[in-house]
Amino acid sequence: MIYSGMLILVFVVLHLNTFKYGDLAGGTLYDLVVRIFSNGLYVLGYVVAMLILGFHLWHAFHSAFQSLGLSARPRLKAISMALGLIIAGGFSIVPVFIFFSLYMGHRLAFYIAHVLALNKAHVLALKKADVL
């Protein structure tokens, strides 16, 4: 837990340096995000950091339940794992979506996003707007 916590701290410092205090170069924050996530190595590093965060949160939620005296319940172990996966997966969608939309086309990226997280109503709205 201590090692993953230190890695997450390093990630947070780098993340803030990149996105909060990063060089907008006359553009908007959106332009900065797209420019950063067009680099495959940065996307890979971001996703790896989110995996570490997911494992860290899994352990954190499990430990919190254990501190409350609820650790013997198998359902809470599954909830801990699900919360870690949902949070880490949710944060990983943005860089992966931007990277694939730049290099493989918007239709494939929207399909991947639909499979990963979007609901049918959102996809129908995108189709109606002729994005898909």
XYZ file of C-alpha atoms in Angstrom:
132
model
C 0.000 0.000 0.000
C 2.858 2.373 0.790
C 4.501 1.813 -2.602
C 1.315 2.297 -4.564
C 0.589 5.394 -2.480
C 3.981 6.873 -3.349
C 3.470 6.113 -7.045
C 0.041 7.748 -6.941
C 1.551 10.816 -5.260
C 4.138 11.085 -8.043
C 1.357 10.689 -10.620
C -0.772 13.405 -8.992
C 2.158 15.847 -8.988
C 2.893 15.107 -12.668
C -0.798 15.275 -13.547
C -1.226 18.671 -11.889
C 1.970 19.942 -13.489
C 0.772 18.830 -16.917
C -2.877 19.828 -16.860
C -3.249 22.528 -14.201
C -0.011 24.386 -14.838
C 0.720 23.110 -18.348
C 1.482 25.290 -21.336
C -1.763 25.984 -23.179
C 0.273 27.486 -26.080
C -2.485 29.924 -26.945
C -5.123 27.180 -26.996
C -7.700 25.886 -24.600
C -7.493 23.147 -21.991
C -9.169 20.845 -24.512
C -6.310 21.443 -26.971
C -3.777 20.666 -24.234
C -5.541 17.424 -23.300
C -5.740 16.287 -26.926
C -2.084 17.193 -27.531
C -0.925 15.304 -24.414
C -3.077 12.225 -25.035
C -1.991 11.987 -28.673
C 1.305 10.645 -27.320
C 0.977 6.875 -26.932
C 3.598 6.669 -24.184
C 1.754 9.237 -22.103
C -1.504 7.331 -22.590
C 0.188 4.079 -21.575
C 1.670 5.716 -18.479
C -1.697 7.231 -17.578
C -3.469 3.882 -17.906
C -0.770 2.125 -15.844
C -1.150 4.823 -13.166
C -4.911 4.209 -13.182
C -4.330 0.463 -12.777
C -2.145 1.173 -9.755
C -4.840 3.509 -8.443
C -7.456 0.785 -8.959
C -5.463 -1.758 -6.939
C -4.768 0.867 -4.282
C -8.465 1.723 -3.972
C -9.425 -1.955 -3.953
C -7.183 -2.502 -0.954
C -8.317 0.772 0.653
C -12.019 -0.077 0.425
C -11.369 -3.618 1.647
C -9.362 -2.263 4.600
C -12.074 0.276 5.387
C -14.692 -2.476 5.504
C -12.352 -4.562 7.663
C -11.877 -1.643 10.068
C -15.653 -1.489 10.398
C -15.710 -5.203 11.272
C -17.299 -6.213 7.974
C -14.374 -8.036 6.341
C -15.799 -11.560 6.526
C -18.531 -10.760 4.036
C -17.608 -11.941 0.527
C -19.979 -9.457 -1.085
C -17.992 -6.556 0.398
C -14.793 -7.950 -1.117
C -16.511 -7.915 -4.505
C -17.800 -4.382 -3.892
C -14.263 -3.267 -3.033
C -12.949 -4.731 -6.262
C -15.797 -3.254 -8.306
C -15.281 0.235 -6.872
C -11.566 0.123 -7.650
C -12.217 -1.081 -11.204
C -14.994 1.421 -11.882
C -12.991 4.413 -10.665
C -9.758 3.401 -12.414
C -11.579 2.347 -15.578
C -13.582 5.551 -15.686
C -10.488 7.711 -15.502
C -8.743 5.534 -18.118
C -11.489 5.990 -20.702
C -10.587 9.616 -21.524
C -6.964 9.113 -22.679
C -7.764 5.838 -24.441
C -10.740 7.409 -26.235
C -8.730 10.433 -27.371
C -5.797 8.307 -28.533
C -7.957 5.903 -30.544
C -10.098 8.688 -31.994
C -6.972 10.441 -33.305
C -5.326 7.372 -34.782
C -8.154 5.034 -35.689
C -11.039 7.327 -36.519
C -13.957 8.662 -34.550
C -16.349 5.845 -35.370
C -14.092 3.188 -33.851
C -13.414 5.368 -30.801
C -17.125 5.975 -30.230
C -17.780 2.246 -30.581
C -15.077 1.497 -27.994
C -16.527 4.132 -25.657
C -19.986 2.627 -26.112
C -18.735 -0.835 -25.270
C -16.840 0.440 -22.233
C -19.173 2.890 -20.602
C -21.764 4.843 -22.536
C -25.435 4.070 -22.266
C -27.759 3.567 -25.219
C -29.453 6.964 -24.873
C -26.108 8.748 -25.252
C -25.166 6.668 -28.299
C -28.573 7.365 -29.883
C -28.052 11.097 -29.313
C -24.652 10.849 -31.016
C -26.187 8.974 -33.962
C -28.959 11.549 -34.245
C -26.323 14.319 -34.328
C -24.640 12.358 -37.168
C -21.462 11.866 -35.166
C -21.724 8.076 -35.406
